[in-house]
Amino acid sequence: MAGAKVYFTKEITPQAMIRMYQAMGVVLPGRVAVKLHSGEVGNQNFLRPDFMKPVIDHVNGTIVECNTAYEGQRNTTKAHRATMKLHGWSSIAEVDIMDEAGEMELPVPEGRQIKRNFVGSNLKKYDSMLVLSHFKGHPMGGFGGALKNISIGIASSHGKAYIHGAGNEAKIWSADHDSFLESMADAAKSIVNYFGEKIVFINVMKNMSVDCDCCAVAEDPAMADIGILSSTDPVALDQACLDLVYASDDPGRDHLLERIESRNGVHTVEAATGIGVGSREYELVEI
C-alpha cells in the first residue's frame, strides 16, 4: 500500500472537524456509524459532545459504542446508557450500544495472534463508519488513537477480553504484552476488511493525558494541544500523531513519550502495517 495523505490543522474547533472530514474527499454512504469514546464517569479529559456534534450532524451519524470488559460505569448496557446520558451524548444524536443484543464474529485470516474478532452484533446495521478518536496516552497500549478505537473500541465486552488475552479471555490482564498489541492490530484489520473504503478516521490531539478516557481517575495533560488530523488510513494517521509528539518542543512531551515507549506502543502500528491495515508512510498536508 502506498503512503496515504494525512491532513493536519492546528485549529481545534468543531468547524475544523468538519473541514478535516471534507479534506479526505470521501462521502460516507448509507447509514453512518460514528465511533467515539463515551468517557468513563469521573474522567476529565474526554472530548465533549458539543465539540463532536457538528461533524456527527454533517454525516447524519449514529453514535456507536460497545460495553467494557472491566468494572466501571460502562460495563453493562444499562450503565453505559446512563453514562451516555450523563455525559450528554444521548442529547446530540442517536446512541447505539452495539453489543446490547450480543456479538458477531468477523474473520481475521491475516491475524498473527487472533483469527477472529468478536464485535457488537449491531455493527451489521451500518453501511459506513466515521471514527473520531481522541489521541492520548493509555495505561496498557501506550497510546490510544484510531487503531485502538476500531479494535478494542468496536469489540464486544467479551471481544475486548479476547483481544486483551491474545485469544484467551482468561488471560485478559496477564497475556504477553506484545501479543496483546498484535491482537489489537489483528482486530483493527477485521474492521478495515469489513468496511473497505467506507471508513475514515479523524484523530484529535487535545487533552493528551498519559491516561485513557477509560480511566475514572486520569492524570491531567502535561503536554499542550497540537491539532486535528484525518486520513483514510488509520496506520498513517496514528504514525503521524506519534511523529508530531516526537517533533514537539513542548516540555510535557517527554512525560507522554515515556508512557508510549514504556508500553512499546509503536508495536501496534508496526503490527498493523505488517498485516496490511495500512502504511506508516504518509504525506502530511496542512490545512
XYZ file of N, CA and C in Angstrom, residues 176-277:
306
model
N 0.957 -12.081 27.263
C 2.183 -11.431 26.800
C 1.840 -10.074 26.202
N 2.581 -9.044 26.601
C 2.181 -7.677 26.250
C 2.207 -7.422 24.741
N 3.293 -7.795 24.070
C 3.358 -7.559 22.627
C 2.292 -8.366 21.890
N 1.945 -9.531 22.423
C 0.873 -10.336 21.817
C -0.465 -9.597 21.903
N -0.697 -8.912 23.020
C -1.898 -8.082 23.154
C -1.897 -6.964 22.119
N -0.762 -6.283 21.952
C -0.675 -5.204 20.974
C -0.916 -5.730 19.560
N -0.378 -6.901 19.263
C -0.587 -7.514 17.954
C -2.046 -7.922 17.764
N -2.691 -8.345 18.837
C -4.117 -8.691 18.767
C -4.955 -7.468 18.434
N -4.575 -6.300 18.975
C -5.280 -5.076 18.616
C -5.145 -4.803 17.122
N -3.949 -4.991 16.601
C -3.738 -4.800 15.160
C -4.581 -5.780 14.353
N -4.637 -7.030 14.803
C -5.448 -8.040 14.123
C -6.921 -7.631 14.106
N -7.419 -7.179 15.255
C -8.825 -6.774 15.350
C -9.103 -5.581 14.442
N -8.153 -4.640 14.395
C -8.308 -3.480 13.517
C -8.400 -3.928 12.056
N -7.626 -4.935 11.692
C -7.646 -5.452 10.318
C -9.034 -5.962 9.953
N -9.711 -6.622 10.895
C -11.040 -7.163 10.604
C -12.050 -6.059 10.321
N -11.893 -4.912 10.981
C -12.812 -3.788 10.771
C -12.534 -3.114 9.432
N -11.262 -2.936 9.110
C -10.893 -2.354 7.815
C -11.362 -3.262 6.676
N -11.215 -4.567 6.861
C -11.717 -5.513 5.856
C -13.228 -5.392 5.695
N -13.916 -5.226 6.815
C -15.379 -5.214 6.832
C -15.932 -4.006 6.069
N -15.370 -2.832 6.321
C -15.895 -1.617 5.700
C -15.222 -1.240 4.385
N -14.018 -1.744 4.148
C -13.331 -1.404 2.908
C -13.042 0.085 2.816
N -13.497 0.716 1.750
C -13.250 2.147 1.553
C -14.301 3.014 2.248
N -15.216 2.388 2.957
C -16.322 3.133 3.583
C -16.070 3.394 5.070
N -14.812 3.660 5.390
C -14.450 4.018 6.769
C -13.340 5.071 6.711
N -13.485 6.136 7.489
C -12.478 7.205 7.527
C -12.229 7.599 8.977
N -11.115 8.301 9.204
C -10.606 8.478 10.553
C -10.202 9.921 10.831
N -10.577 10.412 12.009
C -10.121 11.714 12.486
C -9.538 11.524 13.891
N -8.316 12.002 14.103
C -7.686 11.991 15.428
C -7.579 13.420 15.946
N -7.948 13.614 17.207
C -7.871 14.925 17.834
C -6.769 14.902 18.890
N -5.730 15.728 18.685
C -4.595 15.779 19.605
C -4.811 16.931 20.593
N -5.650 16.662 21.574
C -6.068 17.644 22.573
C -6.215 16.907 23.903
N -5.976 17.614 25.015
C -6.102 16.953 26.341
C -5.317 15.646 26.379
N -4.056 15.711 25.981
C -3.269 14.484 25.827
C -2.634 14.028 27.140
N -3.480 13.515 28.004
C -3.031 12.884 29.236
C -2.268 11.600 28.906
N -1.482 11.113 29.855
C -0.869 9.793 29.682
C -1.905 8.700 29.870
N -3.058 9.060 30.433
C -4.117 8.089 30.708
C -5.232 8.186 29.666
N -5.928 7.072 29.494
C -7.015 6.988 28.528
C -8.299 7.603 29.092
N -9.253 7.841 28.210
C -10.576 8.310 28.634
C -11.345 7.216 29.372
N -10.799 5.990 29.363
C -11.426 4.884 30.094
C -11.080 4.925 31.579
N -10.172 5.815 31.967
C -9.750 5.911 33.368
C -10.649 6.889 34.131
N -11.303 6.400 35.184
C -12.141 7.278 36.004
C -11.295 8.326 36.708
N -10.079 7.938 37.090
C -9.120 8.869 37.675
C -7.937 8.939 36.719
N -7.827 10.056 36.011
C -6.781 10.215 35.000
C -5.900 11.407 35.334
N -4.647 11.298 34.933
C -3.740 12.443 35.094
C -4.184 13.596 34.202
N -3.958 14.813 34.665
C -4.160 15.969 33.797
C -3.093 15.953 32.709
N -3.397 16.481 31.535
C -2.409 16.520 30.454
C -1.178 17.347 30.848
N 0.002 16.835 30.504
C 1.247 17.579 30.741
C 1.704 18.285 29.472
N 1.123 17.878 28.348
C 1.564 18.382 27.051
C 0.498 19.273 26.432
N 0.902 20.308 25.731
C -0.037 21.222 25.083
C -0.711 20.556 23.882
N -1.888 21.065 23.547
C -2.641 20.555 22.400
C -1.860 20.789 21.104
N -2.077 19.920 20.108
C -1.356 20.012 18.836
C -2.282 20.306 17.658
N -3.402 19.613 17.539
C -4.277 19.865 16.404
C -5.177 18.690 16.083
N -5.737 18.697 14.870
C -6.627 17.644 14.382
C -6.030 17.067 13.101
N -6.075 15.752 12.980
C -5.580 15.074 11.786
C -6.655 14.139 11.244
N -6.638 13.908 9.931
C -7.589 12.980 9.332
C -6.928 12.202 8.212
N -7.429 10.997 7.968
C -6.895 10.161 6.898
C -7.841 9.000 6.632
N -7.723 8.443 5.434
C -8.436 7.200 5.134
C -7.630 5.994 5.617
N -6.425 6.219 6.117
C -5.516 5.149 6.567
C -5.246 5.314 8.066
N -5.742 4.401 8.902
C -5.561 4.556 10.346
C -4.123 4.381 10.807
N -3.349 3.594 10.078
C -1.939 3.393 10.430
C -1.156 4.679 10.188
N -1.329 5.249 9.003
C -0.659 6.509 8.677
C -1.071 7.604 9.656
N -2.341 7.614 10.014
C -2.862 8.634 10.927
C -2.218 8.525 12.303
N -2.209 7.328 12.877
C -1.590 7.150 14.197
C -0.090 7.431 14.146
N 0.574 7.010 13.051
C 2.019 7.271 12.917
C 2.280 8.767 12.848
N 1.440 9.498 12.118
C 1.624 10.942 12.018
C 1.464 11.610 13.379
N 0.512 11.128 14.176
C 0.324 11.682 15.527
C 1.550 11.412 16.390
N 2.068 10.194 16.326
C 3.280 9.870 17.081
C 4.438 10.765 16.646
N 4.574 10.958 15.342
C 5.666 11.791 14.823
C 5.542 13.233 15.310
N 4.317 13.736 15.408
C 4.115 15.106 15.884
C 4.471 15.241 17.366
N 4.215 14.196 18.128
C 4.622 14.221 19.542
C 6.143 14.258 19.635
N 6.810 13.386 18.876
C 8.279 13.353 18.890
C 8.886 14.668 18.417
N 8.237 15.316 17.440
C 8.780 16.553 16.866
C 8.521 17.776 17.738
N 7.656 17.634 18.728
C 7.274 18.776 19.560
C 8.413 19.198 20.483
N 8.473 20.513 20.749
C 9.436 21.010 21.733
C 8.735 21.350 23.049
N 7.506 20.893 23.196
C 6.756 21.140 24.424
C 7.405 20.393 25.593
N 7.565 21.042 26.748
C 8.223 20.376 27.874
C 7.462 19.160 28.415
N 6.180 19.070 28.143
C 5.409 17.913 28.608
C 5.498 16.705 27.707
N 6.187 16.881 26.593
C 6.305 15.801 25.609
C 6.913 14.534 26.197
N 7.983 14.701 26.979
C 8.721 13.537 27.479
C 7.876 12.673 28.398
N 6.950 13.283 29.116
C 6.075 12.531 30.016
C 5.166 11.604 29.207
N 4.611 12.129 28.122
C 3.759 11.308 27.262
C 4.579 10.240 26.547
N 5.765 10.607 26.072
C 6.611 9.634 25.368
C 7.052 8.497 26.292
N 7.277 8.820 27.553
C 7.655 7.751 28.499
C 6.551 6.712 28.587
N 5.307 7.171 28.617
C 4.178 6.243 28.673
C 4.101 5.408 27.395
N 4.244 6.069 26.255
C 4.157 5.363 24.968
C 5.288 4.345 24.834
N 6.510 4.764 25.143
C 7.671 3.893 24.941
C 7.740 2.768 25.970
N 7.343 3.049 27.208
C 7.415 2.013 28.260
C 6.433 0.883 27.992
N 5.394 1.147 27.196
C 4.414 0.104 26.822
C 4.642 -0.393 25.396
N 5.749 0.043 24.770
C 6.060 -0.360 23.392
C 4.899 -0.040 22.456
N 4.282 1.134 22.650
C 3.071 1.486 21.932
C 3.186 1.435 20.423
N 4.364 1.758 19.904
C 4.542 1.780 18.450
C 4.373 0.394 17.840
N 4.459 -0.644 18.658
C 4.364 -2.005 18.117
C 2.988 -2.279 17.512
N 1.956 -1.647 18.023
C 0.627 -1.809 17.421
C 0.648 -1.299 15.985
N 1.301 -0.164 15.777
C 1.421 0.408 14.433
C 2.266 -0.506 13.544
N 3.364 -1.011 14.093
C 4.224 -1.934 13.340
C 3.453 -3.183 12.925
N 2.723 -3.754 13.893
C 1.980 -4.992 13.626
C 0.870 -4.752 12.607
N 0.195 -3.619 12.710
C -0.884 -3.296 11.771
C -0.335 -3.138 10.354
N 0.852 -2.543 10.248
C 1.493 -2.398 8.936
C 1.817 -3.777 8.360
N 2.298 -4.652 9.217
C 2.722 -5.978 8.785
C 1.609 -6.838 8.217
N 0.367 -6.585 8.638
C -0.745 -7.403 8.132
C -1.644 -6.625 7.164
N -1.169 -5.452 6.724
C -1.862 -4.749 5.657
C -3.017 -3.874 6.070
N -3.046 -3.438 7.332
C -4.092 -2.493 7.745
C -3.881 -1.152 7.055
